[in-house]
PDB file of C-alpha atoms in Angstrom:
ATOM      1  CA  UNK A   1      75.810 139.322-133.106  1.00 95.00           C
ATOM      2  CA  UNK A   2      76.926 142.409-131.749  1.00 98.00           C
ATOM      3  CA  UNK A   3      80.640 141.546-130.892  1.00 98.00           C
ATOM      4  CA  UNK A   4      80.690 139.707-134.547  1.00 97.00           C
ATOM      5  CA  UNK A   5      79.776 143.392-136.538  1.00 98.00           C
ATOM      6  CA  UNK A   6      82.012 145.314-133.904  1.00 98.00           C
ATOM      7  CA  UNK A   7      84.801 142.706-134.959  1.00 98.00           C
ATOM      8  CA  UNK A   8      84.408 142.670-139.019  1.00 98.00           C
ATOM      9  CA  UNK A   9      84.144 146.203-138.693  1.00 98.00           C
ATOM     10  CA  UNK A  10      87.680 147.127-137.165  1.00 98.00           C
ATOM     11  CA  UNK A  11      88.990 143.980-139.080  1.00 98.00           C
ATOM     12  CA  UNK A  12      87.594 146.381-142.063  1.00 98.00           C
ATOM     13  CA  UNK A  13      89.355 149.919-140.435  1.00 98.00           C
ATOM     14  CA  UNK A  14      87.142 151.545-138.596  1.00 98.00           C
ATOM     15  CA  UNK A  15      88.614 152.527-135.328  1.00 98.00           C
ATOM     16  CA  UNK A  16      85.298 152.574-133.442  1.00 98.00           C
ATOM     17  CA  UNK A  17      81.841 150.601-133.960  1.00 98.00           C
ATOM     18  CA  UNK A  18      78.553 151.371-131.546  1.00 98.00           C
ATOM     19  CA  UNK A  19      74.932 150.469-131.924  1.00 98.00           C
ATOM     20  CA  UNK A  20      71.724 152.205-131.029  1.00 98.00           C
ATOM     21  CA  UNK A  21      68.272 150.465-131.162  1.00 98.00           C
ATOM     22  CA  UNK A  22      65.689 152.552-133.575  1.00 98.00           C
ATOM     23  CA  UNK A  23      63.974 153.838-129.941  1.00 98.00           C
ATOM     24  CA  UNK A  24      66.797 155.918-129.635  1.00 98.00           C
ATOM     25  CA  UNK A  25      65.773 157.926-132.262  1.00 98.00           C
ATOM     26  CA  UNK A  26      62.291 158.665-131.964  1.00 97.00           C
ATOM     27  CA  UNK A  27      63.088 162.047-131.443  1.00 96.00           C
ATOM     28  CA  UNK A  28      64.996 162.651-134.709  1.00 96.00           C
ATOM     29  CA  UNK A  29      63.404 165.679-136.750  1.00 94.00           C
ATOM     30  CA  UNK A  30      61.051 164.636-139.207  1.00 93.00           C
ATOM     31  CA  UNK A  31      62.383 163.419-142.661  1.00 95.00           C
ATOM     32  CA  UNK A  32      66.049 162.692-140.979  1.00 97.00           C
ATOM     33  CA  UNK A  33      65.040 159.687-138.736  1.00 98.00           C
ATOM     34  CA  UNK A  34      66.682 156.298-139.756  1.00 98.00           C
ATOM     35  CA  UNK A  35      62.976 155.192-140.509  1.00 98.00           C
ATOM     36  CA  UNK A  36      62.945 157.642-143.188  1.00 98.00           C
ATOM     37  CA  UNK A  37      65.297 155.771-145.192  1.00 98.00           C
ATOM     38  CA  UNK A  38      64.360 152.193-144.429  1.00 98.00           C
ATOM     39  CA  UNK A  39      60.731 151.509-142.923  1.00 98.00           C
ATOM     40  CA  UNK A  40      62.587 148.288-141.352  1.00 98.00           C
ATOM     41  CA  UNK A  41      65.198 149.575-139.399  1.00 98.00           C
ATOM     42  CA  UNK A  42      65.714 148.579-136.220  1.00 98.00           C
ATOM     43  CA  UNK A  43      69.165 148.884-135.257  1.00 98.00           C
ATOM     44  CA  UNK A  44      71.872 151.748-136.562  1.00 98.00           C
ATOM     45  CA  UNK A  45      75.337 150.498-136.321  1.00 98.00           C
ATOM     46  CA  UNK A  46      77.847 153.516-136.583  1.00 98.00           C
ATOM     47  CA  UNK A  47      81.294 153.234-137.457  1.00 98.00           C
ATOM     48  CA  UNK A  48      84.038 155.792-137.559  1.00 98.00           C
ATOM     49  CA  UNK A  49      87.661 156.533-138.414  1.00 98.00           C
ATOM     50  CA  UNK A  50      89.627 159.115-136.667  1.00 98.00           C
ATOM     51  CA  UNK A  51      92.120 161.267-139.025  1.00 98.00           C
ATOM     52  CA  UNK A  52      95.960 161.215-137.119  1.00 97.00           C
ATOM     53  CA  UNK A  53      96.240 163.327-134.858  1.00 97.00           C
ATOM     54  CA  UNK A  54      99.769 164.994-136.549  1.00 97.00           C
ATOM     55  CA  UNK A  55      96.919 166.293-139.250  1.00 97.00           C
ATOM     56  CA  UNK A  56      96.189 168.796-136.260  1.00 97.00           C
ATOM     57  CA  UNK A  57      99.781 170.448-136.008  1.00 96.00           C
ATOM     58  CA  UNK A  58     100.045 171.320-139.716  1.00 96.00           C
ATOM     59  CA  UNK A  59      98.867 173.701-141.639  1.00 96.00           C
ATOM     60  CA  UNK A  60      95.196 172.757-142.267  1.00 96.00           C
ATOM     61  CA  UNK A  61      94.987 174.359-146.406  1.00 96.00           C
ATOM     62  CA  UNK A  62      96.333 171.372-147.833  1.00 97.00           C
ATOM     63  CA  UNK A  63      97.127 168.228-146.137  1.00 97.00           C
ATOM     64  CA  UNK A  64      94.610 168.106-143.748  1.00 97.00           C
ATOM     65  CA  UNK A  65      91.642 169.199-145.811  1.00 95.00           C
ATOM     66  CA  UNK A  66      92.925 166.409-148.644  1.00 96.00           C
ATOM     67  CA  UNK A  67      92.574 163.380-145.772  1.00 97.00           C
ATOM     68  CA  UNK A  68      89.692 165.089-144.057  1.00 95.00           C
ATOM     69  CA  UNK A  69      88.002 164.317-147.351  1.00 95.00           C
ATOM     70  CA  UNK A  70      89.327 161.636-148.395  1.00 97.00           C
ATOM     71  CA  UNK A  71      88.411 159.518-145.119  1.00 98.00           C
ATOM     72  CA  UNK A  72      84.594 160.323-146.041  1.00 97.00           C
ATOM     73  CA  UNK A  73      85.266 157.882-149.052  1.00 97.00           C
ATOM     74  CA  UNK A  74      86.968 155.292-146.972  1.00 98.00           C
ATOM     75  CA  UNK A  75      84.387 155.454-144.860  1.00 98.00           C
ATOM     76  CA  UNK A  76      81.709 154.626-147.144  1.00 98.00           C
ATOM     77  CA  UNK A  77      83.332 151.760-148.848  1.00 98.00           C
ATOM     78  CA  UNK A  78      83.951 150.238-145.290  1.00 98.00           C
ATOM     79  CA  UNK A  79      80.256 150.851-144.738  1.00 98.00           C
ATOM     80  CA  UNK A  80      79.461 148.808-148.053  1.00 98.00           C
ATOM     81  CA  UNK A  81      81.773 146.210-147.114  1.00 98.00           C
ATOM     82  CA  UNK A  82      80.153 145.843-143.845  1.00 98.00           C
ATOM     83  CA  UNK A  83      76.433 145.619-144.521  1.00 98.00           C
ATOM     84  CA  UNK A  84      77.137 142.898-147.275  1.00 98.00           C
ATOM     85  CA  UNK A  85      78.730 141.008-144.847  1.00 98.00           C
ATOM     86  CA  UNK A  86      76.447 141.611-142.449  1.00 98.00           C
ATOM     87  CA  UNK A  87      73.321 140.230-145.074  1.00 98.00           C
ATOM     88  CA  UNK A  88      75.547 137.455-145.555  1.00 98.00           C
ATOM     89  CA  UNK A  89      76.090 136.122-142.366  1.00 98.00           C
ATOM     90  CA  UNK A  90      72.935 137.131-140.221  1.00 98.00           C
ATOM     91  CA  UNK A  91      70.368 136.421-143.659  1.00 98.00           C
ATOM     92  CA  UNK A  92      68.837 140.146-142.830  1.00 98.00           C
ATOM     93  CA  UNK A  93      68.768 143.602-144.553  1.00 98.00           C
ATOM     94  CA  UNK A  94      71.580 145.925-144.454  1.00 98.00           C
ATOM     95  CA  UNK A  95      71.495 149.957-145.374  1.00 98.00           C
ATOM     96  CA  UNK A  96      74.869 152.143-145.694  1.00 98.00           C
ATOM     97  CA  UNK A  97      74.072 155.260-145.401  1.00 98.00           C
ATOM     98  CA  UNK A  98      76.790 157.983-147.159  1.00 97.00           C
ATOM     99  CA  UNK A  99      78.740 159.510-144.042  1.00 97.00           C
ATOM    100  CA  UNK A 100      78.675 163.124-146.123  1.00 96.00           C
ATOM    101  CA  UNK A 101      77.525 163.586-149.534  1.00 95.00           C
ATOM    102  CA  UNK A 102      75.381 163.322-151.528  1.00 96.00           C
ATOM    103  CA  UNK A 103      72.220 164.632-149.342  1.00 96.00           C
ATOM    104  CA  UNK A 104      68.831 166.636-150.348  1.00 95.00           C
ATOM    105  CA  UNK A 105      68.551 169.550-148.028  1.00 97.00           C
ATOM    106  CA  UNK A 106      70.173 172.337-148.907  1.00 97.00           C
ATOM    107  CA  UNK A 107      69.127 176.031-147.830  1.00 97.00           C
ATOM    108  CA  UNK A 108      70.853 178.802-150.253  1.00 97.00           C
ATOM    109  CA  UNK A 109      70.590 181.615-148.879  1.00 97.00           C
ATOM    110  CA  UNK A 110      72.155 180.321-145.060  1.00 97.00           C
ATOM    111  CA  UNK A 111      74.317 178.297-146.754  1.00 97.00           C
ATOM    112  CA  UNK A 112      72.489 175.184-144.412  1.00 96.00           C
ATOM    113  CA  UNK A 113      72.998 171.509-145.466  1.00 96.00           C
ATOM    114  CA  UNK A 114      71.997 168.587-144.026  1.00 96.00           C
ATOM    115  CA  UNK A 115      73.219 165.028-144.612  1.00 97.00           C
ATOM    116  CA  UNK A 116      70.444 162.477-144.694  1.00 98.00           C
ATOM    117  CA  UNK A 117      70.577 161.374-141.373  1.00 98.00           C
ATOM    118  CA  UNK A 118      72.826 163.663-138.477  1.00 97.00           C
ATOM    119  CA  UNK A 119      75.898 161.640-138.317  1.00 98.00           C
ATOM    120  CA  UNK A 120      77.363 163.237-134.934  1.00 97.00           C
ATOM    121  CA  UNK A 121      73.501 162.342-133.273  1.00 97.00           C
ATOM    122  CA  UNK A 122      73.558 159.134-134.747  1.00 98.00           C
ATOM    123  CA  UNK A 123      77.258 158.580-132.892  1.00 98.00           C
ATOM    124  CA  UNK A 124      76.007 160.014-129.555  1.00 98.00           C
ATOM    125  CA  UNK A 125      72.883 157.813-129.777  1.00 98.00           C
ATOM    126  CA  UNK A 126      74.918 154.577-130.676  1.00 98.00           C
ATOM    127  CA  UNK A 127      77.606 155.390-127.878  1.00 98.00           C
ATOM    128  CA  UNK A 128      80.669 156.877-129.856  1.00 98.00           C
ATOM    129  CA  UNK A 129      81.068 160.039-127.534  1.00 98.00           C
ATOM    130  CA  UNK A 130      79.339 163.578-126.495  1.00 98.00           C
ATOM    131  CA  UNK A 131      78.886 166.688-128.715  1.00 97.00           C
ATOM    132  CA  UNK A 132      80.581 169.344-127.312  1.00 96.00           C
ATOM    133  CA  UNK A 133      79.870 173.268-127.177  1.00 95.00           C
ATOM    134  CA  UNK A 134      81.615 173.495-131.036  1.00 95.00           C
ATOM    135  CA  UNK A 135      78.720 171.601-132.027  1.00 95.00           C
ATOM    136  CA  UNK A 136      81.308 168.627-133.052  1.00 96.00           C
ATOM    137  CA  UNK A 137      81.398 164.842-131.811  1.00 98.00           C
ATOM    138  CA  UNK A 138      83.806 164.054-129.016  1.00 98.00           C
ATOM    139  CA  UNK A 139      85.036 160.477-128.303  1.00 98.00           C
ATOM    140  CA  UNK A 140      86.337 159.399-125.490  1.00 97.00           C
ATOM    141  CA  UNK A 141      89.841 157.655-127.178  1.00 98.00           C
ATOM    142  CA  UNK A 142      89.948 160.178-130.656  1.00 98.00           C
ATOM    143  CA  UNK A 143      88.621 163.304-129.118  1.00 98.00           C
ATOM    144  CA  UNK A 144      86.751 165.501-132.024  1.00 98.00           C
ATOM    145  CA  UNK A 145      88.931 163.610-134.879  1.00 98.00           C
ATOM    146  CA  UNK A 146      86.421 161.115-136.288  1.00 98.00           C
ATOM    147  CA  UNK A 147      84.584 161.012-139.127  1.00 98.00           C
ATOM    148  CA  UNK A 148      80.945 158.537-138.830  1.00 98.00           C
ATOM    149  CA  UNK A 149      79.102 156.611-140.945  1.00 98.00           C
ATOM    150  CA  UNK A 150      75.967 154.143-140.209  1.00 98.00           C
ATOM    151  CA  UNK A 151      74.563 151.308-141.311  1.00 98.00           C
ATOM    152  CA  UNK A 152      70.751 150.503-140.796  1.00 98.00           C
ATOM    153  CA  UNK A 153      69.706 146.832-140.445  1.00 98.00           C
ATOM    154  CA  UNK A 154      66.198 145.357-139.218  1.00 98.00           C
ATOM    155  CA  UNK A 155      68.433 142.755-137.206  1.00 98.00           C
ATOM    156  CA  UNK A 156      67.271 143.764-133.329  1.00 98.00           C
ATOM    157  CA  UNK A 157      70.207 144.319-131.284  1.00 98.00           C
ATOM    158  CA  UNK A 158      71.174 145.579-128.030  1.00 98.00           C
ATOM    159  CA  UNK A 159      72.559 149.529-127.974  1.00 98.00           C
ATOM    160  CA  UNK A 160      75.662 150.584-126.537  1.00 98.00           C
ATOM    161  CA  UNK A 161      75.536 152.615-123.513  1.00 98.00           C
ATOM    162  CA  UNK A 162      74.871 156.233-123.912  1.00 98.00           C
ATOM    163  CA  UNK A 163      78.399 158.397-122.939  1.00 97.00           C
ATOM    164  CA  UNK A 164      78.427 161.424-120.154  1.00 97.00           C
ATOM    165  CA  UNK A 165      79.133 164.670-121.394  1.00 96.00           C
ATOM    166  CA  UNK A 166      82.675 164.862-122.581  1.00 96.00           C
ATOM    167  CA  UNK A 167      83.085 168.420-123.172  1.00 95.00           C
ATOM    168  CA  UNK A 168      85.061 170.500-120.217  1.00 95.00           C
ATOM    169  CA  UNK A 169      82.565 172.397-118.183  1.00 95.00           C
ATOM    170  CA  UNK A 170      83.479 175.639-118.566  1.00 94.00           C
ATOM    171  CA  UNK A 171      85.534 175.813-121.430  1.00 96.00           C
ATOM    172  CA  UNK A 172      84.994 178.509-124.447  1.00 95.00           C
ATOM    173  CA  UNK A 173      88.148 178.009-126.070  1.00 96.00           C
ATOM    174  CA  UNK A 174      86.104 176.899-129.706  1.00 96.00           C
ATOM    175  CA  UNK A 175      83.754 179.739-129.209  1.00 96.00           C
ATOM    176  CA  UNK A 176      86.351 182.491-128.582  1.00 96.00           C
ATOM    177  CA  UNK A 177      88.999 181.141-131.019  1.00 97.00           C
ATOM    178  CA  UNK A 178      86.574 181.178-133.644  1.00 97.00           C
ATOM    179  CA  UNK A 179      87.768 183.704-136.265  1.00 97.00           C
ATOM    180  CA  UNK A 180      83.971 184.417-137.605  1.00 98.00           C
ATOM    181  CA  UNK A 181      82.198 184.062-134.298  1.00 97.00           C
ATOM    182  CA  UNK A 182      80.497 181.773-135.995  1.00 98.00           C
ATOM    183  CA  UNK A 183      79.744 178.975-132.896  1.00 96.00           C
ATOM    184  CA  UNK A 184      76.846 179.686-130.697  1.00 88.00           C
ATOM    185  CA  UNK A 185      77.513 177.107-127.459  1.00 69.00           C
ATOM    186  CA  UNK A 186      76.454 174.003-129.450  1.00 75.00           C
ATOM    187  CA  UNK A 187      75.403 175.591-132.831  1.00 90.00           C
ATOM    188  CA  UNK A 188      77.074 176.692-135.732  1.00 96.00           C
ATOM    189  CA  UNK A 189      76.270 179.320-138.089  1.00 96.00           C
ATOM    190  CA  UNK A 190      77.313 177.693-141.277  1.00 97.00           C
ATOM    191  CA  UNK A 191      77.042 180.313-143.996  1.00 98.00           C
ATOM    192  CA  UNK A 192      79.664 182.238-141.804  1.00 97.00           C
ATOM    193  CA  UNK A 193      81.514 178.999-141.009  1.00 98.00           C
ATOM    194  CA  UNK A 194      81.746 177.680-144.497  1.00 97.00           C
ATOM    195  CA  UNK A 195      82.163 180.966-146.216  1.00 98.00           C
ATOM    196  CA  UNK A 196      85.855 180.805-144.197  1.00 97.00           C
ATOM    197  CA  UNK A 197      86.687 177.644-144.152  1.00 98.00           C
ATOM    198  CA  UNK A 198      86.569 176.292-147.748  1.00 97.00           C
ATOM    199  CA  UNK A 199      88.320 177.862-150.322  1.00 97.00           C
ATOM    200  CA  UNK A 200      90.538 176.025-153.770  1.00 96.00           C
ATOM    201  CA  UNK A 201      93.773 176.531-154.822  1.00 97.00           C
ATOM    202  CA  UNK A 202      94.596 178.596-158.226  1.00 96.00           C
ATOM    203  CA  UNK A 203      94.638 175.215-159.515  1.00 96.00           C
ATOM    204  CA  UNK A 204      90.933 174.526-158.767  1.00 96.00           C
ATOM    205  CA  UNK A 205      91.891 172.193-155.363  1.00 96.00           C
ATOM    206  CA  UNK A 206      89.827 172.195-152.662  1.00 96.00           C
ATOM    207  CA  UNK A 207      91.032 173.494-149.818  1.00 97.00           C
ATOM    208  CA  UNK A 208      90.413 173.822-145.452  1.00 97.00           C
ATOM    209  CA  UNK A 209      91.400 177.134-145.001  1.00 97.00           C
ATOM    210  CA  UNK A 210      90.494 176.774-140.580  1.00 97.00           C
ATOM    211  CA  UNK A 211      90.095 173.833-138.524  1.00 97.00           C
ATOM    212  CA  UNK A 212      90.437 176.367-135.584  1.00 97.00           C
ATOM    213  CA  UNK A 213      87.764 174.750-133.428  1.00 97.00           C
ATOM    214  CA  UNK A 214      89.358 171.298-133.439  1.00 97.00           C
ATOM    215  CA  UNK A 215      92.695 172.447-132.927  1.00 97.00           C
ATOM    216  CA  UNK A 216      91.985 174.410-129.708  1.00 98.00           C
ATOM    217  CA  UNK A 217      89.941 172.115-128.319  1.00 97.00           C
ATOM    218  CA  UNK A 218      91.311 169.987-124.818  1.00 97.00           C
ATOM    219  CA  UNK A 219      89.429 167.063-125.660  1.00 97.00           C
ATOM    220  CA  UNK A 220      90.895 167.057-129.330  1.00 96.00           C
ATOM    221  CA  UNK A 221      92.807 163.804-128.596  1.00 95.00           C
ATOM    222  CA  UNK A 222      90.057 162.434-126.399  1.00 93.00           C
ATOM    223  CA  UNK A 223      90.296 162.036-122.576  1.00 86.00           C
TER     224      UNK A 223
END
């Protein structure tokens, strides 16, 4: 079973594919465990795409903020894709879960959001990669350039093994790059992150004004 999903799923685009059994997660905070979404579960299958990595030596404003996006959408309809086909050939229950929006949590005044389940934790616990001191997901083949999404299924099946710590031991460039100071050695301040990062053009756009912390980072293109 698990070769089959791993199989439709990069026959589908995604560039990765690990799975975690629900014990993986008991430690999830409360209201953002898998179980919290389907009573069920107890398997997550994550999936992810990785953006090129030529999106890292442009400007980030424009191009790379439009497919950084963008590949959240993809992502999902590969996740749809996937747990029908799933239902369909192992008779079970299959739950996509949005890789971004839309979520509930949402804390004004330190501009905090949080998706419905933690997509990078989810990866790490389903053995996609390490999260690294900039408090993003590092794989071993596409570095910090992938984007996750899960699935939740009551099918049992066997997890991936967990991956060693990919970030460089040592290593502050994210932290001292950062233009806000906003990373904290595996945390991020968001309000200060997001108030300079996101920005639109005149036109109304949306716009990445700083991916600093991906650029600088050794591991961007994985090991």
């Amino acid at each position: 079973m698990e070769k089959h999903i791993k199989n439709i799923a990069l026959q589908y685009g995604a560039d990765v594919c690990g799975i975690g059994s629900i014990d993986r997660f008991e430690n999830a905070p409360e209201g953002f465990s898998p179980l919290d979404l389907y009573n069920k579960c107890k398997s997550v299958i994550a999936v992810g795409i990785a953006l090129p990595k030529g999106l890292y030596e442009v400007d980030s404003r424009l191009m790379y903020g439009h497919f950084n996006a963008e590949v959240c959408t993809i992502l999902d309809i590969l996740e749809l894709k996937l747990a029908k086909e799933i239902e369909r050939t192992f008779h079970c229950k299959a739950v996509p879960v949005p890789s971004d929006a839309p979520y509930e949590y949402w804390d004004a005044e330190k501009m905090i959001g949080k998706g419905l389940i933690s997509m990078k934790h989810t990866a790490v616990l389903c053995g996609l990669g390490s999260i690294g001191k900039s408090s993003l997901l590092i794989n071993p083949e596409y570095g910090n350039r992938l984007t996750v999404g899960a699935i939740l299924t009551d099918l049992e099946l066997k997890s991936d093994p967990i991956q060693p710590d990919l970030c460089i031991p040592g290593c502050r460039k994210c932290l001292d790059s950062c233009p806000v100071q906003a990373i904290k050695d595996g945390s991020v301040e968001q309000k200060l992150c997001r108030l300079n990062t996101y920005g639109e053009t005149s036109r109304g756009f949306d716009t990445v004004d700083c991916n600093t912390c991906r650029v600088v980072c050794p591991m961007r293109d994985g090991v």
